[in-house]
CSV table of C-alpha atoms in Angstrom, one decimal:
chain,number,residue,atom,x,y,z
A,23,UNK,CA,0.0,0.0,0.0
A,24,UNK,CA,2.9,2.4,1.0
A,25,UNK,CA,5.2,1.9,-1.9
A,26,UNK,CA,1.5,1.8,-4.4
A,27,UNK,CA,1.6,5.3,-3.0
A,28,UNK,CA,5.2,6.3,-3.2
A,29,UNK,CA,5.5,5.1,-6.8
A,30,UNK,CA,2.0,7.2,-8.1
A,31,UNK,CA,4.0,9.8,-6.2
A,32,UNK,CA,6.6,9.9,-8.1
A,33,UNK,CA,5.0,9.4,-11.5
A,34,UNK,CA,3.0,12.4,-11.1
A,35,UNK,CA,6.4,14.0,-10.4
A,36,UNK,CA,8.2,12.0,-13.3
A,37,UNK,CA,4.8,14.0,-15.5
A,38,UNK,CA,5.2,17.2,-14.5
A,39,UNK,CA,8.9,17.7,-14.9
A,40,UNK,CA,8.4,16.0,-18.4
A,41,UNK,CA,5.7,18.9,-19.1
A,42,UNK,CA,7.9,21.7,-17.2
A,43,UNK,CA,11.3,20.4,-19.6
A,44,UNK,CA,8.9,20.5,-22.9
A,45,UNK,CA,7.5,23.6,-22.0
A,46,UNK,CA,10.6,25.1,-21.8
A,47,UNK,CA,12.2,23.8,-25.0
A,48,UNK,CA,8.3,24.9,-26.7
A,49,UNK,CA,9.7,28.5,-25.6
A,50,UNK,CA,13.1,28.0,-26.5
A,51,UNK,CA,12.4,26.2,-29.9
A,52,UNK,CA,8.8,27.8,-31.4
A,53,UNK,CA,7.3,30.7,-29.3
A,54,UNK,CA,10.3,33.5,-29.0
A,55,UNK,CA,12.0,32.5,-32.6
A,56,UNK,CA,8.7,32.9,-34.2
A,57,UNK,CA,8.2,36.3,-32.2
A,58,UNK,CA,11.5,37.1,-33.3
A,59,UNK,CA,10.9,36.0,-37.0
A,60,UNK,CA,7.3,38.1,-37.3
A,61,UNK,CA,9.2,41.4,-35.7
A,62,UNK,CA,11.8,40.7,-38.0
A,63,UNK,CA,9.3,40.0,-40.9
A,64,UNK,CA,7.5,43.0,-40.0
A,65,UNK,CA,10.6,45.4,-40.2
A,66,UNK,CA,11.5,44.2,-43.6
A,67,UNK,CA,8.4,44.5,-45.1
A,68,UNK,CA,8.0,48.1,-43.7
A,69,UNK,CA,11.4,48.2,-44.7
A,70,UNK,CA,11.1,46.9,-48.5
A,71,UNK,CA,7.7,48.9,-49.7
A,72,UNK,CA,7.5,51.6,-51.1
A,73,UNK,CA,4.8,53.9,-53.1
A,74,UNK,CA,2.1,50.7,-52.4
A,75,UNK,CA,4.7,48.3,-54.1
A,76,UNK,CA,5.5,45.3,-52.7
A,77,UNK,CA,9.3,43.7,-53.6
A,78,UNK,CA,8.9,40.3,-52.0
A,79,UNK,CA,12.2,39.3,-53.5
A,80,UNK,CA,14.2,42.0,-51.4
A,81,UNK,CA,11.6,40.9,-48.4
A,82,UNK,CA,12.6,37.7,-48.6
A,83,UNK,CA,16.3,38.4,-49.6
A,84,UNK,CA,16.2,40.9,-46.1
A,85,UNK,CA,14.4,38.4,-44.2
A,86,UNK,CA,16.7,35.8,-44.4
A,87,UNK,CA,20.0,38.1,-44.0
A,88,UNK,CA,20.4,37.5,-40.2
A,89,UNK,CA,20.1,33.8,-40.5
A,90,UNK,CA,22.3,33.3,-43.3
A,91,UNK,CA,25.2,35.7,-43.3
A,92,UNK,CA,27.3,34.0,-40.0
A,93,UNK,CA,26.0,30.7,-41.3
A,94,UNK,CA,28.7,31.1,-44.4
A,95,UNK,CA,31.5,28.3,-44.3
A,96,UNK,CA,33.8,30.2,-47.1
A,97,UNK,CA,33.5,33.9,-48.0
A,98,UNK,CA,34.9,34.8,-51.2
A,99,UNK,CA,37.7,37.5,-50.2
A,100,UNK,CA,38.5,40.4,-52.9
A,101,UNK,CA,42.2,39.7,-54.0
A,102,UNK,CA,43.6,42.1,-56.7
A,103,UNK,CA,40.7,43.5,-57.4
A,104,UNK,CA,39.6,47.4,-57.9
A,105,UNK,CA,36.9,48.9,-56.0
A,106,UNK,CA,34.4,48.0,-58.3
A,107,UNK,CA,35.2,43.8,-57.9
A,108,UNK,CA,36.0,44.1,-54.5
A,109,UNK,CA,32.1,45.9,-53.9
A,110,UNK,CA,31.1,42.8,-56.2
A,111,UNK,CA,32.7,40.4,-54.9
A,112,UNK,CA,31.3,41.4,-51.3
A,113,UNK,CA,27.7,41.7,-52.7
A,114,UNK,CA,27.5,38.0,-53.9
A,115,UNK,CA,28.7,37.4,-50.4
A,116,UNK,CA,25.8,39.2,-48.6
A,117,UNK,CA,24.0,37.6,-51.6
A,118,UNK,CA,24.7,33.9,-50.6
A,119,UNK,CA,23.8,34.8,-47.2
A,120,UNK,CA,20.9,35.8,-48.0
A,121,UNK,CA,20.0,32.7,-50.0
A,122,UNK,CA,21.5,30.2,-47.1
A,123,UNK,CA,19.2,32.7,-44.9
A,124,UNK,CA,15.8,31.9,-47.0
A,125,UNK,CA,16.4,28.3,-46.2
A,126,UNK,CA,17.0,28.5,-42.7
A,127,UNK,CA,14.4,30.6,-42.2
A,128,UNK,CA,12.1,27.7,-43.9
A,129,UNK,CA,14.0,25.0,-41.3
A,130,UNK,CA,13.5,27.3,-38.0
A,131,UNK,CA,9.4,27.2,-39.2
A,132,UNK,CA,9.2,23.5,-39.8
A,133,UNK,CA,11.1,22.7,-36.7
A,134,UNK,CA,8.6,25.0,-34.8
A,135,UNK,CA,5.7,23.3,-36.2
A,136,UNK,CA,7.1,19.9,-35.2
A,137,UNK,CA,8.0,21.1,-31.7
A,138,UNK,CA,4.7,22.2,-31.0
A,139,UNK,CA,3.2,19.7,-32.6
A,140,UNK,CA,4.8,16.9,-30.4
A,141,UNK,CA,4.0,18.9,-27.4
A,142,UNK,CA,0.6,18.9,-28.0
A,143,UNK,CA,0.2,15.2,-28.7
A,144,UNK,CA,2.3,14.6,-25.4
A,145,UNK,CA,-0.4,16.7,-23.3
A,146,UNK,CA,-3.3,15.2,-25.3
A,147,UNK,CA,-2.3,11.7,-24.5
């Protein structure tokens, strides 16, 4: 009877530190980088229309420069180059951080839609 007691005890325990941990990592994984993502997609559509036109390539180009650019294994550095093919050379760099930015940005919303999506089987069950 004792230890019956002692071990629902300490599966109600082992529950809700399994919901607290999950919880946490829904906040860490979905809820403040999707915040962060809509401010950030907010900004650069502000940012990127102008006279009622909308450029979604420079939105999405802008959107996915923060998650790109320190993502860049090699950089391609300007070596005997004039001003004009060293400015090139560093725009296809921003360039290709932008692109490796786009598909991050896609990765960071799938993963949120699985974390939460796990979480909310886990309570459901």
């Amino acid at each position: 009877m004792y230890y019956q007691k002692i071990k629902k005890n300490t599966q109600k325990r082992k529950v809700k530190e399994r919901i607290r941990i999950m919880s946490r990592e829904v906040m860490k994984k979905t809820i403040l980088p999707m915040l962060f993502l809509a401010i950030w997609i907010w900004i650069a559509y502000n940012f990127c229309t102008s006279l009622g036109q909308d450029e979604w390539w420079k939105i999405w180009m802008v959107i996915g420069m923060p998650y790109g650019i320190h993502r860049m294994c090699v950089w391609l550095l300007p070596k005997n180059f004039d001003i004009g093919g060293t400015a090139g050379v560093w725009v296809i760099n921003i360039l290709l951080g932008c692109l490796i930015g786009e598909v991050v940005v896609i990765w960071y919303v799938l993963r949120a839609v699985y974390v939460l999506f796990k979480y909310l089987v886990y309570l459901l069950r």
